[in-house]
Every structure is written in C-alpha cells, then in structure tokens.
PDB file of C-alpha atoms in Angstrom:
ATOM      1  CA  UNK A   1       8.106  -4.440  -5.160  1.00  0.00           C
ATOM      2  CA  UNK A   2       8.717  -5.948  -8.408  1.00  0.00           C
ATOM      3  CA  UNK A   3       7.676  -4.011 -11.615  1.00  0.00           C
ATOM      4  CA  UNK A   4       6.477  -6.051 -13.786  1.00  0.00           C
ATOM      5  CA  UNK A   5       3.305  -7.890 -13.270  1.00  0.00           C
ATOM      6  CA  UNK A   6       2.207 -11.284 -14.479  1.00  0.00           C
ATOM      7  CA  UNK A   7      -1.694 -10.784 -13.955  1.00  0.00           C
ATOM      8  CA  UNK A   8      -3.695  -8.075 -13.913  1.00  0.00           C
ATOM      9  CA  UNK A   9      -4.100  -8.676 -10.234  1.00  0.00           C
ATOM     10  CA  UNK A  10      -1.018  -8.516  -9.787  1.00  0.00           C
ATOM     11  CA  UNK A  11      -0.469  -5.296 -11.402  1.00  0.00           C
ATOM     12  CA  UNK A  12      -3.565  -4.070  -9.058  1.00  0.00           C
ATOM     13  CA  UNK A  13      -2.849  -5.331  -5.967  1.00  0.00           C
ATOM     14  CA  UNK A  14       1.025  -3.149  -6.437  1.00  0.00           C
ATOM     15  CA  UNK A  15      -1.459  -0.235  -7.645  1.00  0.00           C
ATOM     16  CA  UNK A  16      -3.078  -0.027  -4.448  1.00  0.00           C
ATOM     17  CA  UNK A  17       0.263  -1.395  -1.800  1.00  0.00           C
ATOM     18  CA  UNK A  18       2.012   1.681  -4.024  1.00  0.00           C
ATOM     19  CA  UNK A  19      -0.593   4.333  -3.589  1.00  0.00           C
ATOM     20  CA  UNK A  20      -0.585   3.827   0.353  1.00  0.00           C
ATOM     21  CA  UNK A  21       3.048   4.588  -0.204  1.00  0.00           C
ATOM     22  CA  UNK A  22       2.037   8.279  -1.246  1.00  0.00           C
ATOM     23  CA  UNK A  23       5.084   8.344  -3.220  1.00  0.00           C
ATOM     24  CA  UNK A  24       3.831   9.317  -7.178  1.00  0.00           C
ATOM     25  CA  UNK A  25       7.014   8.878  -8.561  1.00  0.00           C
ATOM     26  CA  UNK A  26       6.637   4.929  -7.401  1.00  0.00           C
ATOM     27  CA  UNK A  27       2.949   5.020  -8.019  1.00  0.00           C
ATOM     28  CA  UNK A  28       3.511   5.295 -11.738  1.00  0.00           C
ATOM     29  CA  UNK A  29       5.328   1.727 -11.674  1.00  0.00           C
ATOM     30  CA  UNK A  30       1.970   0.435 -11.822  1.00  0.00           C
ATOM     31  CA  UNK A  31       1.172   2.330 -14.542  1.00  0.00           C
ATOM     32  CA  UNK A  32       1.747   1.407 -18.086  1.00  0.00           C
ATOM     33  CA  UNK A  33       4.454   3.268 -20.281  1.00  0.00           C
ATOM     34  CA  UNK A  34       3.543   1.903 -23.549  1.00  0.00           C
ATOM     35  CA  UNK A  35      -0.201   2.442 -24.111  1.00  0.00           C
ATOM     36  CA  UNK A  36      -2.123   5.914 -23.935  1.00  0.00           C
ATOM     37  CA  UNK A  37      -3.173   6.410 -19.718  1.00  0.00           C
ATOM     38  CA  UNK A  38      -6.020   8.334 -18.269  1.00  0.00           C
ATOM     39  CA  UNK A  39      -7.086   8.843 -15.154  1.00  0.00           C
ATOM     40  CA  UNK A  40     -10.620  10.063 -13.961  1.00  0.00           C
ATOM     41  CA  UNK A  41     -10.414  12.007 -10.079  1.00  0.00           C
ATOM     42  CA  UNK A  42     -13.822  11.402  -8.330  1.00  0.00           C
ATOM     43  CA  UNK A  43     -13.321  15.281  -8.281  1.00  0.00           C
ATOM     44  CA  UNK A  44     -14.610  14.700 -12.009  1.00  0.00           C
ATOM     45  CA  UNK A  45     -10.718  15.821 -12.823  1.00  0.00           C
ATOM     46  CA  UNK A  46      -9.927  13.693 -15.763  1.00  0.00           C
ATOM     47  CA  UNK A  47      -5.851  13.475 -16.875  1.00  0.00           C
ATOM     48  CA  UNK A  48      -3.982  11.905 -19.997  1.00  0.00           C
ATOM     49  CA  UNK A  49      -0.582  11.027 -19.908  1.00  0.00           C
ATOM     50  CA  UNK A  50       1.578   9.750 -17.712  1.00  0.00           C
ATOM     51  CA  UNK A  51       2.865  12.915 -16.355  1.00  0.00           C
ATOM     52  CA  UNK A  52      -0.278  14.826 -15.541  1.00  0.00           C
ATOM     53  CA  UNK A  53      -1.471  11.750 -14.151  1.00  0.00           C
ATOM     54  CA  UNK A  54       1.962  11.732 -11.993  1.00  0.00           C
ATOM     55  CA  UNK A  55       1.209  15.204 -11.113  1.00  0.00           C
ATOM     56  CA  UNK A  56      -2.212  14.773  -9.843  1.00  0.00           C
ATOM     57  CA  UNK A  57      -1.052  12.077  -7.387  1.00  0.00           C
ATOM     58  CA  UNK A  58       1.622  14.161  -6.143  1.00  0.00           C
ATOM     59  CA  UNK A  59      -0.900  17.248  -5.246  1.00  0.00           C
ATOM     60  CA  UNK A  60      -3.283  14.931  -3.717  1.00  0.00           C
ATOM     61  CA  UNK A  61       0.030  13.472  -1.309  1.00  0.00           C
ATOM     62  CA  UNK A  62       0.974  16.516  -0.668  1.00  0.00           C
ATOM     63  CA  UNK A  63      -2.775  17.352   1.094  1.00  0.00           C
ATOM     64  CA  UNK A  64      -2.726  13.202   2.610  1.00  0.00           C
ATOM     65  CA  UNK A  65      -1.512   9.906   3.191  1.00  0.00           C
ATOM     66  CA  UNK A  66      -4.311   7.699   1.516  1.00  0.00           C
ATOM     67  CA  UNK A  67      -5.096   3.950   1.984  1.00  0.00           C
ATOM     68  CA  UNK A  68      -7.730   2.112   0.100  1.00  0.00           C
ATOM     69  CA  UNK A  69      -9.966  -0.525   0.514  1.00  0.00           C
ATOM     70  CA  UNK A  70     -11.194  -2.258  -3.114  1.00  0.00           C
ATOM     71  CA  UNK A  71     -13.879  -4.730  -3.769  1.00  0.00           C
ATOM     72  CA  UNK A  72     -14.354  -6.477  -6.740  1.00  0.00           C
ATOM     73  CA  UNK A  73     -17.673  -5.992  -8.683  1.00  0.00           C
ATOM     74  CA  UNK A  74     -17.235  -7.710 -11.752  1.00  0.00           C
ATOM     75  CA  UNK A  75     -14.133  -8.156 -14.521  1.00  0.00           C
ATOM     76  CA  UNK A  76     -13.613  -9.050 -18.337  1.00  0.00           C
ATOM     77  CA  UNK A  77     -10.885 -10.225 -20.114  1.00  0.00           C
ATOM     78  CA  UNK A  78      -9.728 -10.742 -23.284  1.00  0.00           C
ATOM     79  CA  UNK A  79      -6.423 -10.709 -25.057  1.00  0.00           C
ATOM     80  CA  UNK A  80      -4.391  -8.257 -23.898  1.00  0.00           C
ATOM     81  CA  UNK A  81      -6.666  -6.064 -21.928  1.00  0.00           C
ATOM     82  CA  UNK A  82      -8.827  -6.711 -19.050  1.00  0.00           C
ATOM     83  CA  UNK A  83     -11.049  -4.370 -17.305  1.00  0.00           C
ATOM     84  CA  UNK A  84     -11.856  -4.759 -13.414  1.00  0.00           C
ATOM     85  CA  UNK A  85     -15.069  -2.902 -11.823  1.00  0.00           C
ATOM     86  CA  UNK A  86     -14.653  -2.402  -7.889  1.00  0.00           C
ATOM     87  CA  UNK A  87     -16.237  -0.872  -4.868  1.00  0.00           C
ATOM     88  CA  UNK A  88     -13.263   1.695  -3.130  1.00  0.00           C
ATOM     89  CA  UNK A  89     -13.282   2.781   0.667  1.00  0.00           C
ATOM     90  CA  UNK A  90     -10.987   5.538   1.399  1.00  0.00           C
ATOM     91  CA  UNK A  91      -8.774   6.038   4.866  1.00  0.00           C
ATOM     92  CA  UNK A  92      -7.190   9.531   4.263  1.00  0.00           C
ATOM     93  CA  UNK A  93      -4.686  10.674   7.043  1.00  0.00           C
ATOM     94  CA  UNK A  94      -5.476   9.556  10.692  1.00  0.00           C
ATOM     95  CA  UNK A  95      -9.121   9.486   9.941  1.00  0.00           C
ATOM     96  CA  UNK A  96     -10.383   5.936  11.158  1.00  0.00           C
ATOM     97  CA  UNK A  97     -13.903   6.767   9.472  1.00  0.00           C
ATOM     98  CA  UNK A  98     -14.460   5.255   5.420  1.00  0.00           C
ATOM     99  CA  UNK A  99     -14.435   7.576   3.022  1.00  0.00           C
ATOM    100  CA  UNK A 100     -16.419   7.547   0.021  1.00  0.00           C
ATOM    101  CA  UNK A 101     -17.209   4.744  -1.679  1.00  0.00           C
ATOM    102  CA  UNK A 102     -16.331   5.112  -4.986  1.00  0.00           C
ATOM    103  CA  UNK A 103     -17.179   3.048  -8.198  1.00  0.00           C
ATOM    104  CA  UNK A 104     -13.710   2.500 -10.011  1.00  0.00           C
ATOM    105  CA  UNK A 105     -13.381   1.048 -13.628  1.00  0.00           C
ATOM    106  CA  UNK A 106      -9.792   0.152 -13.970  1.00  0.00           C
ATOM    107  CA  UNK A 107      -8.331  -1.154 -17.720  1.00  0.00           C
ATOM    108  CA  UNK A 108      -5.275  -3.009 -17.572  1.00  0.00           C
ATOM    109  CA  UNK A 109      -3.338  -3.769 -20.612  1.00  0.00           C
ATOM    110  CA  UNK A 110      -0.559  -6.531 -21.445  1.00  0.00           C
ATOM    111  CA  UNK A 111       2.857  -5.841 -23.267  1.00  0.00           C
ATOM    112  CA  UNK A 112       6.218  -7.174 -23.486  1.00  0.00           C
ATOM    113  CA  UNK A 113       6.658  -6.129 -19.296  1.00  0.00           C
ATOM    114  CA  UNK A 114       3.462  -7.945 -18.361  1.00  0.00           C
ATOM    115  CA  UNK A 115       0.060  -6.087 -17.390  1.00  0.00           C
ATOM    116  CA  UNK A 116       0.123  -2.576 -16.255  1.00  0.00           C
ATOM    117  CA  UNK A 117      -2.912  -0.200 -15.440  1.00  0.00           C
ATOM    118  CA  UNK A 118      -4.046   1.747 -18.751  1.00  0.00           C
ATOM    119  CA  UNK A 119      -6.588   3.560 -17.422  1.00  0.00           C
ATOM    120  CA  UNK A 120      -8.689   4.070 -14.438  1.00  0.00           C
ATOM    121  CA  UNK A 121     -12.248   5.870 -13.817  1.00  0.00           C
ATOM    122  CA  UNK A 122     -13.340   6.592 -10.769  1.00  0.00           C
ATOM    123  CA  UNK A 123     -16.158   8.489  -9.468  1.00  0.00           C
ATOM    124  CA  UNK A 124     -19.049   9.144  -5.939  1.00  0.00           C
ATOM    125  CA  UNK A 125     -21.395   6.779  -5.010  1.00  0.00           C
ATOM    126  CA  UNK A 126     -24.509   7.573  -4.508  1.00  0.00           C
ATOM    127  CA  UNK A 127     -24.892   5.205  -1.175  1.00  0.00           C
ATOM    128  CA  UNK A 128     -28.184   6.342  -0.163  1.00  0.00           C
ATOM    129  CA  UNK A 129     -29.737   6.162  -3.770  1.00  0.00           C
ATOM    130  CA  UNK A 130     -27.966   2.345  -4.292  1.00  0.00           C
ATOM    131  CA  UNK A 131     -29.504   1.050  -1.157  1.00  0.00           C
ATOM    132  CA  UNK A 132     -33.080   2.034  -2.490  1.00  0.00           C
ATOM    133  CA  UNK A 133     -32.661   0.536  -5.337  1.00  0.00           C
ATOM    134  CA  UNK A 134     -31.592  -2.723  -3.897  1.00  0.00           C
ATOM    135  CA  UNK A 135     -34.353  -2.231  -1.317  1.00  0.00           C
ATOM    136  CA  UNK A 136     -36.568  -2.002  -4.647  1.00  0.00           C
ATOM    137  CA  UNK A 137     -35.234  -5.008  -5.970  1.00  0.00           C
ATOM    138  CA  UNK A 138     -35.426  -7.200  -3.421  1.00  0.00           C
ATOM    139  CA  UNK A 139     -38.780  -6.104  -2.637  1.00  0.00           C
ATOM    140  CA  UNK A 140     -39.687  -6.939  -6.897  1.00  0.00           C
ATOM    141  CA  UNK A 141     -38.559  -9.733  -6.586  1.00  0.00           C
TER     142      UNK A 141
ATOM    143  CA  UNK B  16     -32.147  -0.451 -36.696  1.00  0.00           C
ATOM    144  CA  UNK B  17     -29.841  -3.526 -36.646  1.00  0.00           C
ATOM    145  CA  UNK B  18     -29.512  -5.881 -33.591  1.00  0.00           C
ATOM    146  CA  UNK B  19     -26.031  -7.106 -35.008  1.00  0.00           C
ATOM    147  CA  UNK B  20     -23.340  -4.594 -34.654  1.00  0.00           C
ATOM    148  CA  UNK B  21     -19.984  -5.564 -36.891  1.00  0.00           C
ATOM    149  CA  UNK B  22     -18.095  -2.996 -35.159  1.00  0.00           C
ATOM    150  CA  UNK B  23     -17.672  -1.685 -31.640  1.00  0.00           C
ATOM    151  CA  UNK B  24     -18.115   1.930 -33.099  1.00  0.00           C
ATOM    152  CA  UNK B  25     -21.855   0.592 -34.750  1.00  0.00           C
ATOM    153  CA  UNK B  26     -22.898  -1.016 -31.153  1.00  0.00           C
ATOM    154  CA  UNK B  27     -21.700   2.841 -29.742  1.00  0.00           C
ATOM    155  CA  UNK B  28     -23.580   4.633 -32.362  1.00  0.00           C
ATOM    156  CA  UNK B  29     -26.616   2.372 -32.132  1.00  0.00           C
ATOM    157  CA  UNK B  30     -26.469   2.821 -28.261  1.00  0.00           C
ATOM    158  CA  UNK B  31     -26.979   6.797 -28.857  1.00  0.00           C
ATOM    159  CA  UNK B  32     -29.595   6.766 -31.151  1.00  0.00           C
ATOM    160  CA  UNK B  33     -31.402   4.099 -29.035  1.00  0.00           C
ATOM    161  CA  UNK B  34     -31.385   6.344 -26.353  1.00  0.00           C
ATOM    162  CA  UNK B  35     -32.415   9.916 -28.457  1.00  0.00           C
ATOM    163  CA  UNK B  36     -35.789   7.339 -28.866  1.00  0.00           C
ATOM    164  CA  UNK B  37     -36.517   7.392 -25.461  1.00  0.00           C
ATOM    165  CA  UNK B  38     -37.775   3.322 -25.109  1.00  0.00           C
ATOM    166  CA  UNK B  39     -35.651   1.369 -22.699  1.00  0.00           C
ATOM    167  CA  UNK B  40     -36.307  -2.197 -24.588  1.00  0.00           C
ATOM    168  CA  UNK B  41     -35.149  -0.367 -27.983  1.00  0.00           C
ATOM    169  CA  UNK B  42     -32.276   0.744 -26.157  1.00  0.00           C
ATOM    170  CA  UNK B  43     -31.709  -2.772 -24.462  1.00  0.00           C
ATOM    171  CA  UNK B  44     -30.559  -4.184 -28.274  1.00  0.00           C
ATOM    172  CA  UNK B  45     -27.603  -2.253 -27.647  1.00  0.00           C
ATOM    173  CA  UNK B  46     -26.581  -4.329 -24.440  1.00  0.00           C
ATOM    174  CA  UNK B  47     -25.045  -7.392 -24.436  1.00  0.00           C
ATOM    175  CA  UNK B  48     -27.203 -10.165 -23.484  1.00  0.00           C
ATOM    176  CA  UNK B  49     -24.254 -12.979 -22.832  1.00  0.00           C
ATOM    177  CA  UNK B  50     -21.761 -11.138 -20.497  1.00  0.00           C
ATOM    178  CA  UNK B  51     -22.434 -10.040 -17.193  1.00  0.00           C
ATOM    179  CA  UNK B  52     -23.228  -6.046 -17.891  1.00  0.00           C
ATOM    180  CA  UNK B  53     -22.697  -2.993 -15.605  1.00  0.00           C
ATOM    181  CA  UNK B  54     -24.073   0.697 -15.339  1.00  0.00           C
ATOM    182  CA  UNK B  55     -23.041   3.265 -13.217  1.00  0.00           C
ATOM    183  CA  UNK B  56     -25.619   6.609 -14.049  1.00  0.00           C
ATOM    184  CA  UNK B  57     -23.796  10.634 -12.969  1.00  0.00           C
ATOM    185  CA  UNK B  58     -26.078  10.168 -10.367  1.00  0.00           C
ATOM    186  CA  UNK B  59     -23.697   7.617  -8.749  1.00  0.00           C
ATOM    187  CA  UNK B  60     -26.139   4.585  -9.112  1.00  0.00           C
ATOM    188  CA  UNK B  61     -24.503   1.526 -10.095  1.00  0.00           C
ATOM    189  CA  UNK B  62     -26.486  -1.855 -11.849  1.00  0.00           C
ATOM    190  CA  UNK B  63     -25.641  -4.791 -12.543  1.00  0.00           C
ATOM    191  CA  UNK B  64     -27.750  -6.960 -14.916  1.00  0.00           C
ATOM    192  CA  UNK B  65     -30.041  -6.331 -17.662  1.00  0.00           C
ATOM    193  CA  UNK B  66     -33.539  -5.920 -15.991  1.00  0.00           C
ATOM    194  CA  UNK B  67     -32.172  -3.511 -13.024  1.00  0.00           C
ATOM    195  CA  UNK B  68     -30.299  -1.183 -15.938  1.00  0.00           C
ATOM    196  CA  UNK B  69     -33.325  -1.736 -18.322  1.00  0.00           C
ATOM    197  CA  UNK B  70     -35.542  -0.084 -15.273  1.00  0.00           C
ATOM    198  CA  UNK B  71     -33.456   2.644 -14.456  1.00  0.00           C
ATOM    199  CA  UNK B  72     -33.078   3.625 -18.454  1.00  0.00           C
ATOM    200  CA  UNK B  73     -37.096   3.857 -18.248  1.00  0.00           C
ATOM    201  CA  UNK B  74     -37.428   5.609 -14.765  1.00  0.00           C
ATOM    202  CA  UNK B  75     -35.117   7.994 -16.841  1.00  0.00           C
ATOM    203  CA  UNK B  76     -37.166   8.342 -19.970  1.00  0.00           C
ATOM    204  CA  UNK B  77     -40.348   9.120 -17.817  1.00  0.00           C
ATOM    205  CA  UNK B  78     -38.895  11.992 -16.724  1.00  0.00           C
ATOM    206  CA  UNK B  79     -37.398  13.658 -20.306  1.00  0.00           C
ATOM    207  CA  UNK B  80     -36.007  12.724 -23.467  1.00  0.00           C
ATOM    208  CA  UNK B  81     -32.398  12.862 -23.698  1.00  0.00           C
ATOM    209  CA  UNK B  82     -29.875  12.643 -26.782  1.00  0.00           C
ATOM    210  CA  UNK B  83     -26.036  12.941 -25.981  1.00  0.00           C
ATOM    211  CA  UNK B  84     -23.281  14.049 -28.202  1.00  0.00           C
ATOM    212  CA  UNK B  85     -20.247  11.951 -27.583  1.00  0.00           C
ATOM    213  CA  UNK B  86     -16.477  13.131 -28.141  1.00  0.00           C
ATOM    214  CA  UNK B  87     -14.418  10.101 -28.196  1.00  0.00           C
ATOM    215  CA  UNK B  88     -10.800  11.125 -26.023  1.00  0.00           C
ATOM    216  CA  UNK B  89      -9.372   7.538 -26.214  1.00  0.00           C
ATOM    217  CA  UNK B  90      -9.900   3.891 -27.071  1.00  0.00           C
ATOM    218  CA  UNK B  91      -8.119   0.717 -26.677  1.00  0.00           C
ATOM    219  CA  UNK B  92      -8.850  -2.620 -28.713  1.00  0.00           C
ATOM    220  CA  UNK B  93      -7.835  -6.128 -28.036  1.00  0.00           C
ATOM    221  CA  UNK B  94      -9.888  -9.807 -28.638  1.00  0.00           C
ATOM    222  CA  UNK B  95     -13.162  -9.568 -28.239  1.00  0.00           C
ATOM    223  CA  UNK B  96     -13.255  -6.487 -26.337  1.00  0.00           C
ATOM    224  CA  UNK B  97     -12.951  -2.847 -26.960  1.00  0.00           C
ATOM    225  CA  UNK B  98     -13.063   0.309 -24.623  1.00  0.00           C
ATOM    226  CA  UNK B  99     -14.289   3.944 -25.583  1.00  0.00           C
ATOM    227  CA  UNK B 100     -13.740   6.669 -23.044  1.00  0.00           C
ATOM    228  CA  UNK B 101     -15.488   9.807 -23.978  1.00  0.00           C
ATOM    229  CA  UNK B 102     -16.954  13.563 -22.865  1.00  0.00           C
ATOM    230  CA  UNK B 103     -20.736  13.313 -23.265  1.00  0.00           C
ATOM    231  CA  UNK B 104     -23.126  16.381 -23.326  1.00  0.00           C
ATOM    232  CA  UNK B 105     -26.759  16.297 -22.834  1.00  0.00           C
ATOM    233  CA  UNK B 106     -29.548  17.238 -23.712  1.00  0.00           C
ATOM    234  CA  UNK B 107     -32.502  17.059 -21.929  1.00  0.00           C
ATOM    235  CA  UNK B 108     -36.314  17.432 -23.190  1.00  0.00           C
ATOM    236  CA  UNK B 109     -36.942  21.296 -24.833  1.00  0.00           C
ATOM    237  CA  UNK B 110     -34.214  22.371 -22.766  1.00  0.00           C
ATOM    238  CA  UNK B 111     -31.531  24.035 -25.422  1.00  0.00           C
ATOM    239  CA  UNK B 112     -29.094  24.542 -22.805  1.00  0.00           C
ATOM    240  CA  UNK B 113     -26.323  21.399 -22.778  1.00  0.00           C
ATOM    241  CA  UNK B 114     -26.065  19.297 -19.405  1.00  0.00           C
ATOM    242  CA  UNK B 115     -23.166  17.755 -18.165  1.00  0.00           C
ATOM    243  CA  UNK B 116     -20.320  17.181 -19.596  1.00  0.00           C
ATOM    244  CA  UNK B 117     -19.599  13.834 -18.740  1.00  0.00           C
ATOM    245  CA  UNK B 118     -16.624  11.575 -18.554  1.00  0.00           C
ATOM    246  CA  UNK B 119     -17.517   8.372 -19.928  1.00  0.00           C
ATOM    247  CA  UNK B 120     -16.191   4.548 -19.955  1.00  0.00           C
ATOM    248  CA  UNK B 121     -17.864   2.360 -22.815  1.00  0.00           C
ATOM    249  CA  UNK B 122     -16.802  -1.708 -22.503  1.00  0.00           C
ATOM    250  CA  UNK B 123     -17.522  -3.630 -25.445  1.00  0.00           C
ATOM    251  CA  UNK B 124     -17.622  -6.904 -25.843  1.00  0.00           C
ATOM    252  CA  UNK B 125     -18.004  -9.348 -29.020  1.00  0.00           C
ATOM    253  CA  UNK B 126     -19.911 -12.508 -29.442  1.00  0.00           C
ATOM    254  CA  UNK B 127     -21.432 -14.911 -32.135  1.00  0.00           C
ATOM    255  CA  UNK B 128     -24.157 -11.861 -32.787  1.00  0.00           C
ATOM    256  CA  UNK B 129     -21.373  -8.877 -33.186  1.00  0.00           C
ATOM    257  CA  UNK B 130     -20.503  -6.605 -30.597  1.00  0.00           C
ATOM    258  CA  UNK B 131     -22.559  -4.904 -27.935  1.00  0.00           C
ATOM    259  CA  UNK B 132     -22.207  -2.420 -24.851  1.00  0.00           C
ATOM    260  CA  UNK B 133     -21.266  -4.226 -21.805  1.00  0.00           C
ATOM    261  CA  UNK B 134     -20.306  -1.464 -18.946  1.00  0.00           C
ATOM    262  CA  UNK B 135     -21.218   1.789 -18.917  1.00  0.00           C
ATOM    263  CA  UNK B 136     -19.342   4.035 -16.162  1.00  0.00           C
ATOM    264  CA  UNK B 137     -20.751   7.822 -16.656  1.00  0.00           C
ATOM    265  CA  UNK B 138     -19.435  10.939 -13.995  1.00  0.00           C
ATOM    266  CA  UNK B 139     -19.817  14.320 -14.131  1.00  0.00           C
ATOM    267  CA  UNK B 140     -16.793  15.864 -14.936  1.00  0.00           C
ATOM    268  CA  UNK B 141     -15.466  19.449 -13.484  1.00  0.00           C
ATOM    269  CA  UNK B 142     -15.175  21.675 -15.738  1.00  0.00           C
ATOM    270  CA  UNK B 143     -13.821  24.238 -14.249  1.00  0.00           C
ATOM    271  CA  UNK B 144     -10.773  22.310 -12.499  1.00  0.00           C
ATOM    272  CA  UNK B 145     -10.454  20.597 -16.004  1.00  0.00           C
ATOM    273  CA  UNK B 146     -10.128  24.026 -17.422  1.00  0.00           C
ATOM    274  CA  UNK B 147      -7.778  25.241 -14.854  1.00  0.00           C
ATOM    275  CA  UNK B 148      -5.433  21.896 -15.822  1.00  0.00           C
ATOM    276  CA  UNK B 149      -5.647  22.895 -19.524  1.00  0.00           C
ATOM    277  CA  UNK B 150      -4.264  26.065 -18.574  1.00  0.00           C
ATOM    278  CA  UNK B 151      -1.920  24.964 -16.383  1.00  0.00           C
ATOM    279  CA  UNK B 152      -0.366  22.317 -18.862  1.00  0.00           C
ATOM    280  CA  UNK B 153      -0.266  24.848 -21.325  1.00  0.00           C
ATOM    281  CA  UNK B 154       1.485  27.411 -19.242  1.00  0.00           C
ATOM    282  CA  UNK B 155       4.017  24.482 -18.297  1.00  0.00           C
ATOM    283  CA  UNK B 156       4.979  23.578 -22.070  1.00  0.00           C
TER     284      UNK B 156
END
C-alpha cells in the first residue's frame, strides 16, 4: 500500500482497501497530516484532528470488521482540493445484508505527498423518502 | 440583494438570509447555475439539480419559516472552490426553542458571475455523544 497518492482516487480507493483493514493506525495513511481533518460519524459524531479521528476508528474496530461499498454521485475539482459525493453500503462483521446507505461528502486536498483525505461527512439516508421523490420526479416529468 | 457574490463568505451569507425570506426562487440566486449542484436535507434526502432542490426548499417553506445561525468550525480554499463546514441551529416559525444542531458541508464554487453554493450536505448532529467527546478529550489532555 503505497502512501502517497497521485489522484484523489487514488487516495480514496486506499481510504476504503485501508478501512476494510480495521486497523486505525493504517487508516490514517489516507488521511492528510498537513491540512486541518474532520470527520462526521453517521452517528452525527463529528471529530477534528487527526487523533480523535484515529480514535473514533479504533472504537468502532473494536465493536466490527467493516467493508464498504461507494458509489460515485458527483465530484469537483479545482486546484488543490477536490470534493467527491458518493452513495456508501455497509457490510459490518459476517452480516451478508447492506447496511445503510449513507450519503458521504469526502474533501481531498493536494500537498507536497500528493492528495490525501481532508475531510469527510457522512450521514443516513433516508431510502424510503429518496425513492418518493424520484417516483415524484419521474412522474413530473 | 446582490446576485454576484465576490466572496465565498457573501454567497454563504446571502444563502442565509435567502432562506430567513422563506421564497425558494429568492433563495435559488444563491445556487450556482453552471456546476452540477447537490443537496442532502437532515432528513436524509439527497438532490441533485436545481429544479428538484428548488422544490424541496418550497415544500419546506410551506410548512414554516426557518432562519439558521451558522458557526463556521473549518474551511478550506483553493481555485475556484471553497468549502465551509459548520454547526447550524434552527429556528422554525414562532417556535423560540432552537432545532437541530446541525453539522454542515457548504461547496462553493466560482465562475464569471462570482461565487455561489454548489453542495449542501446538512445532518443532525448528536449532541449528547459530541458532548461526551468534549469531555472525554478534555479529561485526556
């Protein structure tokens, strides 16, 4: 696993092959050590630094190996910070049933190391809710 | 009220008194109207595009007025984009009693007419497990 990262997909995809890892010490590769961090727990938990943030992972390895599934909704970029929007699905221990989703903001910065994760938001979708809208949309339109 | 924001902090402010008028095509002249734009609502509802987060901003006003006080916690800059995360409280109609707080990520972006509100992720935060992580940081340092 290298540790520095040339895109921010790069420095994404190792977010997510690290945090299946459920090691929070390694987790925090991904993780930039120049720029202020924050971290948003769909728990509505929200961290700043780098070592609550490494903290919070620990606790919630401690209760669970966790894999996740991302989609990507939308991403910006410009200069040395890009932002990806994405669609999570949780596997958390043995459980073969999807957990959440959640709707994940991630901000990725660039320094002299290459891109890191700055900052990530992540809360509960409302599933039920989203498909009526859609239905609503589609039926607008 | 000016369309033409020279700062990201006048497209934020603009964006809050916008919404304390409770009109959802006032509120639009926040928005960016070049770059793809994104709103996830506490409720867990996420849209994408103008017209779908235009609706939902007026199926809000129907039901109550709202103005929001907005603590800003952190911000990065780069280019032609800017992000604001911030605690929001609310409140709603007569009610005197705050709502929320919220944890809140603001994406701005800048174009040929200044800069405007792209994504909007808002979450309920927990108060009381944010409190207990105050406490617990404090007791560790």
């Amino acid at each position: 696993m290298p540790t520095s990262f040339a895109t921010p997909e790069d420095a994404e995809k190792a977010f997510y092959d690290l945090l299946a890892q459920s090691d929070a010490d390694k987790l925090m590769l991904a993780w930039s050590d120049e720029d202020e961090v924050l971290c948003v727990h769909p728990t509505g938990v929200r961290l700043t630094g780098l070592l609550p943030i490494r903290e919070s992972w620990r606790s919630i390895f401690d209760n669970a190996r966790i894999r996740i599934d991302a989609d990507l909704i939308a991403h910006w970029q410009s200069g040395a910070m890009a932002i990806h929007h994405l669609t999570e699905v949780l596997y958390v221990g043995d459980d073969p049933n999807p957990h959440g989703p959640l709707h994940v903001t991630h901000l990725y910065t660039r320094n002299a190391d290459g891109w890191r994760l700055t900052a990530r938001h992540a809360s509960a979708a409302d599933d039920s809710h989203q498909a009526m809208v859609d239905s609503a949309a589609r039926t607008l339109h």
